[in-house]
Coordinates of N, CA and C in Angstrom, one line a residue:
Chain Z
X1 N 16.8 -5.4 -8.7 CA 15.4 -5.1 -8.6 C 15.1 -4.7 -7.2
X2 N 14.1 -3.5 -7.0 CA 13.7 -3.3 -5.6 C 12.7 -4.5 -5.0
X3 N 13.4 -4.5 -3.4 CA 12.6 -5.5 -3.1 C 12.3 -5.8 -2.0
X4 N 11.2 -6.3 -1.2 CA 10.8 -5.8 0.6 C 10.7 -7.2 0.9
X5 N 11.3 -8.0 1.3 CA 10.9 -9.2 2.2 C 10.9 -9.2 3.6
X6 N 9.8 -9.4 3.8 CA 9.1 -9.5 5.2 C 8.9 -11.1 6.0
X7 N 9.0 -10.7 6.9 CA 8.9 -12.5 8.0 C 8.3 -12.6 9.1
X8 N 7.5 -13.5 9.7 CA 7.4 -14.7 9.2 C 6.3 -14.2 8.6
X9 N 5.8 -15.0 7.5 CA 4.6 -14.8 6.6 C 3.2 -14.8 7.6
X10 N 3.3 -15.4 8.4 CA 2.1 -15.2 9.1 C 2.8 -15.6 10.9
X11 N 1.7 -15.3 11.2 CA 1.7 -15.8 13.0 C 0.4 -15.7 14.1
X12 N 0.7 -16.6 15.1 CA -0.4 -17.2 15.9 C 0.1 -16.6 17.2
X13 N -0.4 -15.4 18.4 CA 0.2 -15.1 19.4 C -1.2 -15.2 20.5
X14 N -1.0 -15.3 21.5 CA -1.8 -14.9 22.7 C -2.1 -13.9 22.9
X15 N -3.3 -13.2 23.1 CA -3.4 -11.9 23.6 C -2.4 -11.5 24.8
X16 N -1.9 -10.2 25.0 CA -0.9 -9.9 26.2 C 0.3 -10.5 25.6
X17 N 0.5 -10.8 24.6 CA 2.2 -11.6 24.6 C 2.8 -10.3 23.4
X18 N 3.9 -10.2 23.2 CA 4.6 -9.2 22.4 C 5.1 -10.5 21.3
X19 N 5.3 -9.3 20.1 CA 6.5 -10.2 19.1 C 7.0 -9.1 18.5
X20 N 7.9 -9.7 17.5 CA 8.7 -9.0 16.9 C 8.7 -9.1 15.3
X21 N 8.1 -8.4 14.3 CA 7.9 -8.5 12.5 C 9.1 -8.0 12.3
X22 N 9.4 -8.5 11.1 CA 11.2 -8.3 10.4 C 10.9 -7.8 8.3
X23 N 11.5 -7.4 8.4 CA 11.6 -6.9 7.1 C 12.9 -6.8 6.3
X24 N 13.3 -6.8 5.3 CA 14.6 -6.7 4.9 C 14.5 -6.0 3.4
X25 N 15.3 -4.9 3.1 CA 14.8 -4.3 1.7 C 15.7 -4.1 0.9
X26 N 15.8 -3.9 0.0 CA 16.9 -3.9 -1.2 C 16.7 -2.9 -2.1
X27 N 16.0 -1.7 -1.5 CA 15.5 -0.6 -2.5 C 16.7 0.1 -2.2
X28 N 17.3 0.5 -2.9 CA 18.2 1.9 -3.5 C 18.1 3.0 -4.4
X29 N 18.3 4.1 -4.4 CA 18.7 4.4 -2.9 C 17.2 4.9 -2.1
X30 N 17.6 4.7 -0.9 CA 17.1 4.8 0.2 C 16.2 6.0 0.5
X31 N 14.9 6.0 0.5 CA 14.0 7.6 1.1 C 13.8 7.3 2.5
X32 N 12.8 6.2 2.6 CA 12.4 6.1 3.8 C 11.2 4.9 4.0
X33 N 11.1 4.8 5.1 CA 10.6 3.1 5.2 C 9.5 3.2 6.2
X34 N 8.2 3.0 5.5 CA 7.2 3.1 6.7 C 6.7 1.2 7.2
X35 N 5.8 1.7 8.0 CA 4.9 0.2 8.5 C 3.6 0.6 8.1
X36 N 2.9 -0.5 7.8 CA 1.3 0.1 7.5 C 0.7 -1.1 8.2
X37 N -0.1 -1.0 8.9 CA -1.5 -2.0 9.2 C -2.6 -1.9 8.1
X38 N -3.0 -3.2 7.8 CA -4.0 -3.4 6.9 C -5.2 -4.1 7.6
X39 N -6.3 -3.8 8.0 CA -7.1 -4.6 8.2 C -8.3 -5.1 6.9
X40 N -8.6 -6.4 6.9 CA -8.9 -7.2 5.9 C -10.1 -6.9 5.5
X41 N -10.0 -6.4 4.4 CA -11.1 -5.6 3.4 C -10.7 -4.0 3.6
X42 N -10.1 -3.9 4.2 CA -9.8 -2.0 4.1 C -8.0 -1.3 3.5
X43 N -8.0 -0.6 3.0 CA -6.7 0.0 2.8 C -5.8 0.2 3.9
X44 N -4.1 -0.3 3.6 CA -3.5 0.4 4.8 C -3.4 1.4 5.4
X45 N -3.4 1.9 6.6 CA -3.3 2.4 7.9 C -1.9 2.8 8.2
X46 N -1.3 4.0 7.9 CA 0.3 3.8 8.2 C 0.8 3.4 10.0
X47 N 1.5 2.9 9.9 CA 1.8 3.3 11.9 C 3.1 4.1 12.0
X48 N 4.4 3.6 11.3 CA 5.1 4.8 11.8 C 6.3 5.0 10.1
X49 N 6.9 5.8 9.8 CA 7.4 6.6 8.9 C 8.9 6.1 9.6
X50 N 9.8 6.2 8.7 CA 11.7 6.6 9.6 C 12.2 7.0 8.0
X51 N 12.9 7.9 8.3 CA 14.0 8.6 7.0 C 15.9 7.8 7.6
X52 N 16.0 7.8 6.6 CA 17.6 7.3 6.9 C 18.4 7.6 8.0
X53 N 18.1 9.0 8.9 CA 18.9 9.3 10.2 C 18.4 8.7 11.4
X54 N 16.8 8.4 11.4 CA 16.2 7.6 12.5 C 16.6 6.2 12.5
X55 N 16.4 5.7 13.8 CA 16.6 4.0 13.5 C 15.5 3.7 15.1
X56 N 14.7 4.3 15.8 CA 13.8 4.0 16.4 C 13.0 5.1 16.4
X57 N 11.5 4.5 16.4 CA 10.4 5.6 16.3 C 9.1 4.4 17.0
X58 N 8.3 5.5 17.9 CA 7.1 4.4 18.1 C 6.0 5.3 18.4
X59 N 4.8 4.0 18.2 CA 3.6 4.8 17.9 C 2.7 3.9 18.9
X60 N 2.7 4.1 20.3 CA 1.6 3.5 21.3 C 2.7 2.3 21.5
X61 N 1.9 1.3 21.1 CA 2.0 -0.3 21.6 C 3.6 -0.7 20.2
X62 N 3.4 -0.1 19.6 CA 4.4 -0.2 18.2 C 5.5 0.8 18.0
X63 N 6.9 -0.4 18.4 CA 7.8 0.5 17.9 C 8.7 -0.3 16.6
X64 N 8.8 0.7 15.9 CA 9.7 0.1 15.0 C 11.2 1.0 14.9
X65 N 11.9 -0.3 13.9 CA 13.7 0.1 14.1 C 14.1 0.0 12.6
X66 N 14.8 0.7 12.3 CA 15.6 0.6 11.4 C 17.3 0.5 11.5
X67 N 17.6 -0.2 10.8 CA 19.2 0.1 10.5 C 19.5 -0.3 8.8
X68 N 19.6 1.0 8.8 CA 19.9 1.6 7.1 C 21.1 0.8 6.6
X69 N 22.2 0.6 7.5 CA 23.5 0.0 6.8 C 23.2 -2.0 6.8
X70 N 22.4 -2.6 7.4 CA 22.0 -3.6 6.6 C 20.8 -3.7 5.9
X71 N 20.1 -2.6 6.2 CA 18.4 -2.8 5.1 C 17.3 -3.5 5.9
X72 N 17.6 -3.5 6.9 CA 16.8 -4.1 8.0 C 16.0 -3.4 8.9
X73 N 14.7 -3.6 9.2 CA 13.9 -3.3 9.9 C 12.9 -4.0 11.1
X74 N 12.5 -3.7 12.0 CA 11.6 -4.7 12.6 C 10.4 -3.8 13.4
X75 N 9.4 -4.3 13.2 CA 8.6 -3.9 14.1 C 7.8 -4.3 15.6
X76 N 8.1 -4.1 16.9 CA 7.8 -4.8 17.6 C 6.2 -4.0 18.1
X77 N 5.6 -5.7 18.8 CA 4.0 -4.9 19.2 C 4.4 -5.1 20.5
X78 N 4.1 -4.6 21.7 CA 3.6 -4.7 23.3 C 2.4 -4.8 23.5
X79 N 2.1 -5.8 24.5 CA 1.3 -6.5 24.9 C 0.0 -6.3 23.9
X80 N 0.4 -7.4 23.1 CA -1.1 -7.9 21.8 C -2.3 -7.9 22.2
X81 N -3.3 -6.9 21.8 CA -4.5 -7.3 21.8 C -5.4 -7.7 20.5
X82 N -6.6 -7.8 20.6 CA -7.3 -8.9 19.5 C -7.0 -8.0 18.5
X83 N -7.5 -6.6 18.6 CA -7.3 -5.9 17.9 C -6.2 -5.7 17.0
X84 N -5.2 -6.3 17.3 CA -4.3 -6.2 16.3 C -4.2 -6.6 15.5
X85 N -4.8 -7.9 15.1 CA -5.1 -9.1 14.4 C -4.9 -8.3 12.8
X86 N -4.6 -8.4 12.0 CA -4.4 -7.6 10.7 C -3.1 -8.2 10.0
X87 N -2.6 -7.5 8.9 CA -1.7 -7.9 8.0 C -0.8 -6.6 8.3
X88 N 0.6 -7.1 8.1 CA 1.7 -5.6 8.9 C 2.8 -5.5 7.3
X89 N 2.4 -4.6 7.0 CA 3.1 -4.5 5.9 C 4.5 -3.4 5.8
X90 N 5.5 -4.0 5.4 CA 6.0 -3.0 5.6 C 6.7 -2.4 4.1
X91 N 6.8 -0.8 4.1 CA 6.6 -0.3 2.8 C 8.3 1.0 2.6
X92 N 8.9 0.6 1.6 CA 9.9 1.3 1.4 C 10.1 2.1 0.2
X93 N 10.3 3.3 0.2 CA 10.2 4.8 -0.7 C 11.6 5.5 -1.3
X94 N 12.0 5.2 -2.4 CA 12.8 5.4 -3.0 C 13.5 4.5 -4.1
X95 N 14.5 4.0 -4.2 CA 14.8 3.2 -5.9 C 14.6 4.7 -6.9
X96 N 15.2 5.8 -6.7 CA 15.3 6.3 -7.6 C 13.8 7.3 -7.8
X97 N 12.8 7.1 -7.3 CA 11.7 7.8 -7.5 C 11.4 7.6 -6.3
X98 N 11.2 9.1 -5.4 CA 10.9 8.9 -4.4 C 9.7 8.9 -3.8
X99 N 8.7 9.0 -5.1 CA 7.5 9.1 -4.8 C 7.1 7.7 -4.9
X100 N 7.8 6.6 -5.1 CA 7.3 5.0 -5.1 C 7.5 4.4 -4.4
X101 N 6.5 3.4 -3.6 CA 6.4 2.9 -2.3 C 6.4 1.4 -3.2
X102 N 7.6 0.7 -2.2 CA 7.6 -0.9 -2.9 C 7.1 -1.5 -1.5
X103 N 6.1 -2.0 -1.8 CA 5.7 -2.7 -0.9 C 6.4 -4.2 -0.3
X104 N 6.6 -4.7 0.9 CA 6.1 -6.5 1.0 C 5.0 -6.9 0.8
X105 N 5.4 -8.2 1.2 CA 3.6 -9.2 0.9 C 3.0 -8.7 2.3
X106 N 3.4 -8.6 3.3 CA 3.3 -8.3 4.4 C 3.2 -9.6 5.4
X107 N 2.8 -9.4 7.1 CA 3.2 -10.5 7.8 C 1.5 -10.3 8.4
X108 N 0.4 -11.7 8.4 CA -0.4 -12.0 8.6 C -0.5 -12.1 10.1
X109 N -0.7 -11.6 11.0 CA -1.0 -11.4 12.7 C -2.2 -11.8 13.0
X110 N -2.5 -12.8 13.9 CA -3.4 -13.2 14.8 C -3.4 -13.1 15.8
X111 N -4.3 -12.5 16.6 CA -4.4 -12.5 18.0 C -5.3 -13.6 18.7
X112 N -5.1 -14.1 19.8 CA -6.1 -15.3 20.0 C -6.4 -15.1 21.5
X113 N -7.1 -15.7 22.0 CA -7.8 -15.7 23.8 C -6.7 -16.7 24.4
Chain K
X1 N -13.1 15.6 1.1 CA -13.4 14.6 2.1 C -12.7 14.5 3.1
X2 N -13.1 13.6 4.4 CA -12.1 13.3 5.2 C -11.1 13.0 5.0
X3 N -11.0 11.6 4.1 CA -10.2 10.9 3.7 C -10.4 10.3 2.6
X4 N -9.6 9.7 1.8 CA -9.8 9.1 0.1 C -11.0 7.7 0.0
X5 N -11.6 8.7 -0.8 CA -13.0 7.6 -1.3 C -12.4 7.1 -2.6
X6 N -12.9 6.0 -2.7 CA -13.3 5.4 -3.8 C -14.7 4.8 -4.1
X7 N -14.3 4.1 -5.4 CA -16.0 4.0 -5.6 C -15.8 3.0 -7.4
X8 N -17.0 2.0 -7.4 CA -17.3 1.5 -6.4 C -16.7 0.5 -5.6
X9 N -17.0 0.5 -4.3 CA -16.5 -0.5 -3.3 C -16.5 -2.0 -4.1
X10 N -17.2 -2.7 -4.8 CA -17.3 -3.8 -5.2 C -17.5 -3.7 -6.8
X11 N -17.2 -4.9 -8.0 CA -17.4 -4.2 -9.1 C -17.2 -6.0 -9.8
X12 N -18.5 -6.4 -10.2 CA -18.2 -7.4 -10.9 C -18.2 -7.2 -12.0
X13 N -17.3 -7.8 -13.3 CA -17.0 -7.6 -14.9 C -17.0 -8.2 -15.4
X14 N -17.6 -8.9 -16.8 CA -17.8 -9.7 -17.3 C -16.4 -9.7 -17.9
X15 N -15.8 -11.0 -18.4 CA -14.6 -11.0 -19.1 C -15.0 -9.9 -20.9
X16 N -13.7 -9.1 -21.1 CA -14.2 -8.3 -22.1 C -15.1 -7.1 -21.8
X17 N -15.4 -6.9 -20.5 CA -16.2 -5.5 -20.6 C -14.9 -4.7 -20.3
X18 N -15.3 -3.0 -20.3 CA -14.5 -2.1 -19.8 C -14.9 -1.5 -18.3
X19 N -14.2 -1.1 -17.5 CA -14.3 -0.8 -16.4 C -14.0 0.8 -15.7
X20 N -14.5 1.5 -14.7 CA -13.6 2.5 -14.6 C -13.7 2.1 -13.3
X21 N -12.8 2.8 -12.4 CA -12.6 3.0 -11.2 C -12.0 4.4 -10.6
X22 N -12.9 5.1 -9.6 CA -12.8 6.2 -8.8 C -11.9 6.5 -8.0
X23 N -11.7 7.7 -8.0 CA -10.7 7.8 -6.6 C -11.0 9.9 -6.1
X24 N -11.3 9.6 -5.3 CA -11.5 10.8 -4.7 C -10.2 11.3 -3.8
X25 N -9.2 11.9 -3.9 CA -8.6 12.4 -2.6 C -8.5 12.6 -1.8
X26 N -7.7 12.7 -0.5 CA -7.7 14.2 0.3 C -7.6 15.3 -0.7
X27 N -8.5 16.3 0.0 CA -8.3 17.6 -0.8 C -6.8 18.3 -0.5
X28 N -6.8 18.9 -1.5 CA -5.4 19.5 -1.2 C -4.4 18.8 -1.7
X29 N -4.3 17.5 -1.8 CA -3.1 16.0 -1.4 C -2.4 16.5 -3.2
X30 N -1.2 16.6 -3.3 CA -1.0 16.8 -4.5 C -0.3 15.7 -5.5
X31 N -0.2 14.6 -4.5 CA 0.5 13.4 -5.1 C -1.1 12.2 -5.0
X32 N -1.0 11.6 -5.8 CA -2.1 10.4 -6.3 C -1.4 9.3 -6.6
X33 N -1.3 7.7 -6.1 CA -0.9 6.8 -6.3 C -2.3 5.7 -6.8
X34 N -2.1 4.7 -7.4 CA -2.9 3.6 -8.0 C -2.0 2.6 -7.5
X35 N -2.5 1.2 -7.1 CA -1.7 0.3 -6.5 C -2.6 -1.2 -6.9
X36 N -2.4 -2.3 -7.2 CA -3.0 -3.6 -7.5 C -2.6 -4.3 -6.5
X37 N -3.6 -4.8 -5.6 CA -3.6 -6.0 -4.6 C -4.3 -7.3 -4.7
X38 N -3.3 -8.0 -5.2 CA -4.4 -9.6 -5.5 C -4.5 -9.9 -4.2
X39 N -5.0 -11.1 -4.0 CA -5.4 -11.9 -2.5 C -4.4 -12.2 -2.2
X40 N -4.0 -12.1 -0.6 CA -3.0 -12.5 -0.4 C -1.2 -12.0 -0.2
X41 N -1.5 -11.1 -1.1 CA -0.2 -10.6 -1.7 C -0.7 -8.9 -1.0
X42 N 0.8 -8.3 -0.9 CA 0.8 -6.8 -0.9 C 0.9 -5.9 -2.1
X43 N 0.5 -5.0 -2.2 CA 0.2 -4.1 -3.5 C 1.1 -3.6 -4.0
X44 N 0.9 -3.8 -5.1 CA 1.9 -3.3 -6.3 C 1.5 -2.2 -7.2
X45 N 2.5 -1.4 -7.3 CA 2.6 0.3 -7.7 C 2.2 -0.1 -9.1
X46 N 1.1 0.7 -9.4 CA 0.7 0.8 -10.8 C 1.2 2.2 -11.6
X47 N 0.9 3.1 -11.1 CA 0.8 4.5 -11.8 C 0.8 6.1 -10.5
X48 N 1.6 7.0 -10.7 CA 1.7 8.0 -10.0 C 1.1 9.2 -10.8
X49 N 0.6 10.2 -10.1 CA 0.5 11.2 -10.6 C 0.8 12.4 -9.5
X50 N 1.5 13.8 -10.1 CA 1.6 14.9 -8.8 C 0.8 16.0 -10.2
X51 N -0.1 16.1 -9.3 CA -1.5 17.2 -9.8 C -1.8 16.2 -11.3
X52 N -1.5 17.2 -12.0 CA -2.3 16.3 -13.2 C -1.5 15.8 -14.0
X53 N -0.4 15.9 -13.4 CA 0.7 14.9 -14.3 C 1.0 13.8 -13.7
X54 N 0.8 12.6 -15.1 CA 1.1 11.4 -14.7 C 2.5 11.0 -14.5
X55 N 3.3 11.1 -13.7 CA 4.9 11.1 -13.7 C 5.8 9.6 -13.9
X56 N 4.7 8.6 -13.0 CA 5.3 7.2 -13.6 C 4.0 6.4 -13.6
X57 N 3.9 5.8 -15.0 CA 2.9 4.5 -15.1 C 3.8 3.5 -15.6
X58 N 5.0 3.1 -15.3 CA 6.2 1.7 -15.0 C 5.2 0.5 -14.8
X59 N 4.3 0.8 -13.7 CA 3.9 -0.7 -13.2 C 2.4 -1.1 -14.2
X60 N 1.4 -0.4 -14.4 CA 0.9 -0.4 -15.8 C 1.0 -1.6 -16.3
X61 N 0.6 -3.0 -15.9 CA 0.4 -4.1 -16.4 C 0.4 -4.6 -17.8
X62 N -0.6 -3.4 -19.1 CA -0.4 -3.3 -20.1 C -1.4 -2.4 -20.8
X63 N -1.0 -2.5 -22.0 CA -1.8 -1.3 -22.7 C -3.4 -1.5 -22.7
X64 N -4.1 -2.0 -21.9 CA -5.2 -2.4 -21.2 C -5.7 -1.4 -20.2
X65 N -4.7 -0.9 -19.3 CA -4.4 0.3 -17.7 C -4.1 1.6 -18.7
X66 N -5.4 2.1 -18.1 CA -5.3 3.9 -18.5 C -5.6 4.6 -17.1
X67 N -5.1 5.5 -17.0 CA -5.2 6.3 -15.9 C -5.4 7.9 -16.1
X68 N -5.9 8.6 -15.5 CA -6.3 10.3 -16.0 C -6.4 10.9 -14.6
X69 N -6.3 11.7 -14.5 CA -6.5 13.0 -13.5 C -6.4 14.2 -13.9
X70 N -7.5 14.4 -14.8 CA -7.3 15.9 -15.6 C -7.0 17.0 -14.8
X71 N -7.7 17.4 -13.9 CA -7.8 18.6 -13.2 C -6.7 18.0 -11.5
X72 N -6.1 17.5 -11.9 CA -5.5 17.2 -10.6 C -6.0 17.2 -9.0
X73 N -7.3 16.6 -9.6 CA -7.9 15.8 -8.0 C -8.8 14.7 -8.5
X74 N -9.9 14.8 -8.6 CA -10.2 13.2 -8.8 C -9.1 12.2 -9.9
X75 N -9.3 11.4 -9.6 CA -8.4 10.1 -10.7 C -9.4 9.2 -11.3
X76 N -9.3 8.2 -12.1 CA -10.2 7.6 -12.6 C -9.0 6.8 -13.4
X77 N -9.5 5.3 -13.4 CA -8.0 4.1 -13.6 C -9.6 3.1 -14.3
X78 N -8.9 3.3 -15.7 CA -9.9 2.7 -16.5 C -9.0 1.0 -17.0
X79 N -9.9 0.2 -16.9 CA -9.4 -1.4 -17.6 C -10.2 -1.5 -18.7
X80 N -9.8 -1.8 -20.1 CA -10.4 -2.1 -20.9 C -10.0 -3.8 -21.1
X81 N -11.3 -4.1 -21.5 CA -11.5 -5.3 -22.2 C -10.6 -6.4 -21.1
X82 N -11.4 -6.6 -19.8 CA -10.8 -6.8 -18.5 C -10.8 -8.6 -19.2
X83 N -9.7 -9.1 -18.3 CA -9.2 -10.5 -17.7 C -9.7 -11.3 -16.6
X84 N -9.5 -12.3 -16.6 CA -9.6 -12.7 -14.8 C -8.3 -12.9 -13.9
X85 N -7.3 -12.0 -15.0 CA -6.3 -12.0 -14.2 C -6.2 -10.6 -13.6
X86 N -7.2 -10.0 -13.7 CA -7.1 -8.4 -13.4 C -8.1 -8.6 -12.1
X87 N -8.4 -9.8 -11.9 CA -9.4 -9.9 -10.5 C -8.4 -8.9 -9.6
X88 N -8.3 -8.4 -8.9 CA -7.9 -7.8 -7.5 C -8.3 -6.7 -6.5
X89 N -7.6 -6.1 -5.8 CA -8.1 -4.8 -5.0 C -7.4 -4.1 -5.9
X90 N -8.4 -2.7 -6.1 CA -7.2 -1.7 -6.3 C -7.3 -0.6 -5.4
X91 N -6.2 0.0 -4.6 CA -6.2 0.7 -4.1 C -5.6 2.3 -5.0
X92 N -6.3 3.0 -3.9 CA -5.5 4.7 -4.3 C -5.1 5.1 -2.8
X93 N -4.2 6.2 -3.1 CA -3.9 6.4 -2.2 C -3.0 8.2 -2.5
X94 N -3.4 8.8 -1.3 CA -2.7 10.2 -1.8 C -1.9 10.8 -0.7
X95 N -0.8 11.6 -0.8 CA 0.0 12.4 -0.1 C 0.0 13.6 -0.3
X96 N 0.6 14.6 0.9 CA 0.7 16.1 0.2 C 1.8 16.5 0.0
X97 N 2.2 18.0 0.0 CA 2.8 18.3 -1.6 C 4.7 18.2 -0.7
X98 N 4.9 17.4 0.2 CA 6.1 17.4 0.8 C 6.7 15.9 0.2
X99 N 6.4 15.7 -0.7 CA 7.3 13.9 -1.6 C 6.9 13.2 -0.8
X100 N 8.1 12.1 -1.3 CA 7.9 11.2 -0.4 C 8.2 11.1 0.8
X101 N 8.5 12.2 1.6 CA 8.5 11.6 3.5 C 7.5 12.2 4.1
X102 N 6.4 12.4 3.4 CA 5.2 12.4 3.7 C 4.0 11.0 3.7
X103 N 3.1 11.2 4.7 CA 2.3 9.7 4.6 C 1.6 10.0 3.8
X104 N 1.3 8.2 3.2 CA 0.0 8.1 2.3 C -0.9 7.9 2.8
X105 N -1.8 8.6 2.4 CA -3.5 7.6 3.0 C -4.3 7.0 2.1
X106 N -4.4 6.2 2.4 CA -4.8 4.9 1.4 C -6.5 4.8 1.7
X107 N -7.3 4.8 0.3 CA -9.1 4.5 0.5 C -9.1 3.2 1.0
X108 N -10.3 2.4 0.6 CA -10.6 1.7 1.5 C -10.3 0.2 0.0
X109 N -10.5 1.2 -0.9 CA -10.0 0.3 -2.6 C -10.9 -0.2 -3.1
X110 N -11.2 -0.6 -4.9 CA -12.5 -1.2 -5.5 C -11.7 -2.9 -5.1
X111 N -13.2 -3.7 -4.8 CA -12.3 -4.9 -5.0 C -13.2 -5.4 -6.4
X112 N -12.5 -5.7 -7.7 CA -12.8 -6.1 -8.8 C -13.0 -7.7 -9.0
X113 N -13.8 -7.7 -9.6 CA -13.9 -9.5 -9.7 C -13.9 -10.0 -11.3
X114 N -13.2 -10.2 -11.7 CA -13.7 -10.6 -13.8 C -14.2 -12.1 -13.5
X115 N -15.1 -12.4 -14.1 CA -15.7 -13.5 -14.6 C -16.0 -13.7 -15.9

């Protein structure tokens, strides 16, 4: 079965501090694996896209990584602001139809003073 | 539009009514996705279409989920004879005509409530 697990389920960070969201997928075969921001009550927001030859791509404060030969992904933020506060989902495209995005549950981000 | 409307934003349903739900595109966008988000949880693929063909309804919960896009731009994802297990968001979301390594853009979604 395709499948996106994402970690930690949630988190509690300081404004100005970085972390790092993790993902792990089991979709085969392989198209491509985005991140999406969700803020609560609105549709996701993509932040960055990678096809199987990428394994770093970033978008401002957000870079994310891939490495296709274990299924692993992470997304790291630089220096958090409040604004980040949202759910980080990350979403993988292919299992055979490349038009189907299998989502995770995604990882719950808080930013705090 | 700018970006994919839906409609409506909120939608309360008596248990046993039928329901529809909107989805407006980007214009142009030749791929159309339907996706079900309970609380809490990330969204799960309901039904695709590229223009007016429906190419996978797999996730389709049950013979309850109808989906249509006659003219391959608006969509319309009908529930009959709704649950309260059908409470959730649903989102749409569309791409253009380059597959999948193209982005989705995702509306804003109806959030449904059965009572």
């Amino acid at each position: 079965k395709n499948q996106v697990e994402q970690s930690p389920q949630s988190l509690i960070i300081l404004e100005g501090k970085n972390c790092t969201l993790q993902c792990n997928y089991t979709v085969s075969p392989f198209s491509n694996l985005r991140w999406y921001k969700q803020d609560t009550g609105r549709g996701p927001v993509s932040l960055t896209i990678m096809t199987f030859s990428e394994n770093t791509k970033s978008n401002g404060r957000y870079t994310a990584t891939l490495d296709a030969d274990t299924k692993q992904s992470s997304l790291h933020i630089t220096a958090s602001q409040l604004s980040d506060s949202a759910s980080y989902i990350c979403v993988v495209s292919g299992g055979g139809t490349a038009s189907k995005l299998t989502f995770g549950t995604g990882t719950r981000l808080q930013v705090t003073l | 539009g700018a970006g994919v409307s839906q409609s409506p934003r909120y939608k309360v349903a008596k248990r046993g009514q039928d329901v529809a739900l909107r989805c407006d595109p980007i214009s142009g966008h030749v791929s159309l996705f339907w996706y079900q988000q309970a609380l809490g949880q990330g969204p799960e693929f309901l039904t695709y279409f590229q223009n007016e063909a429906q190419l996978d309804k797999s996730g389709l919960p049950s013979d309850r989920f109808f989906a249509e896009r006659p003219e391959g731009s608006v969509s319309t994802l009908k529930i009959q004879r709704t649950q309260q297990e059908d409470s959730a968001v649903y989102l749409c979301a569309s791409s253009g005509p380059r597959g999948g390594n193209t982005e989705a853009f995702f509306g804003q979604g109806t959030r449904l409530t059965v009572v």
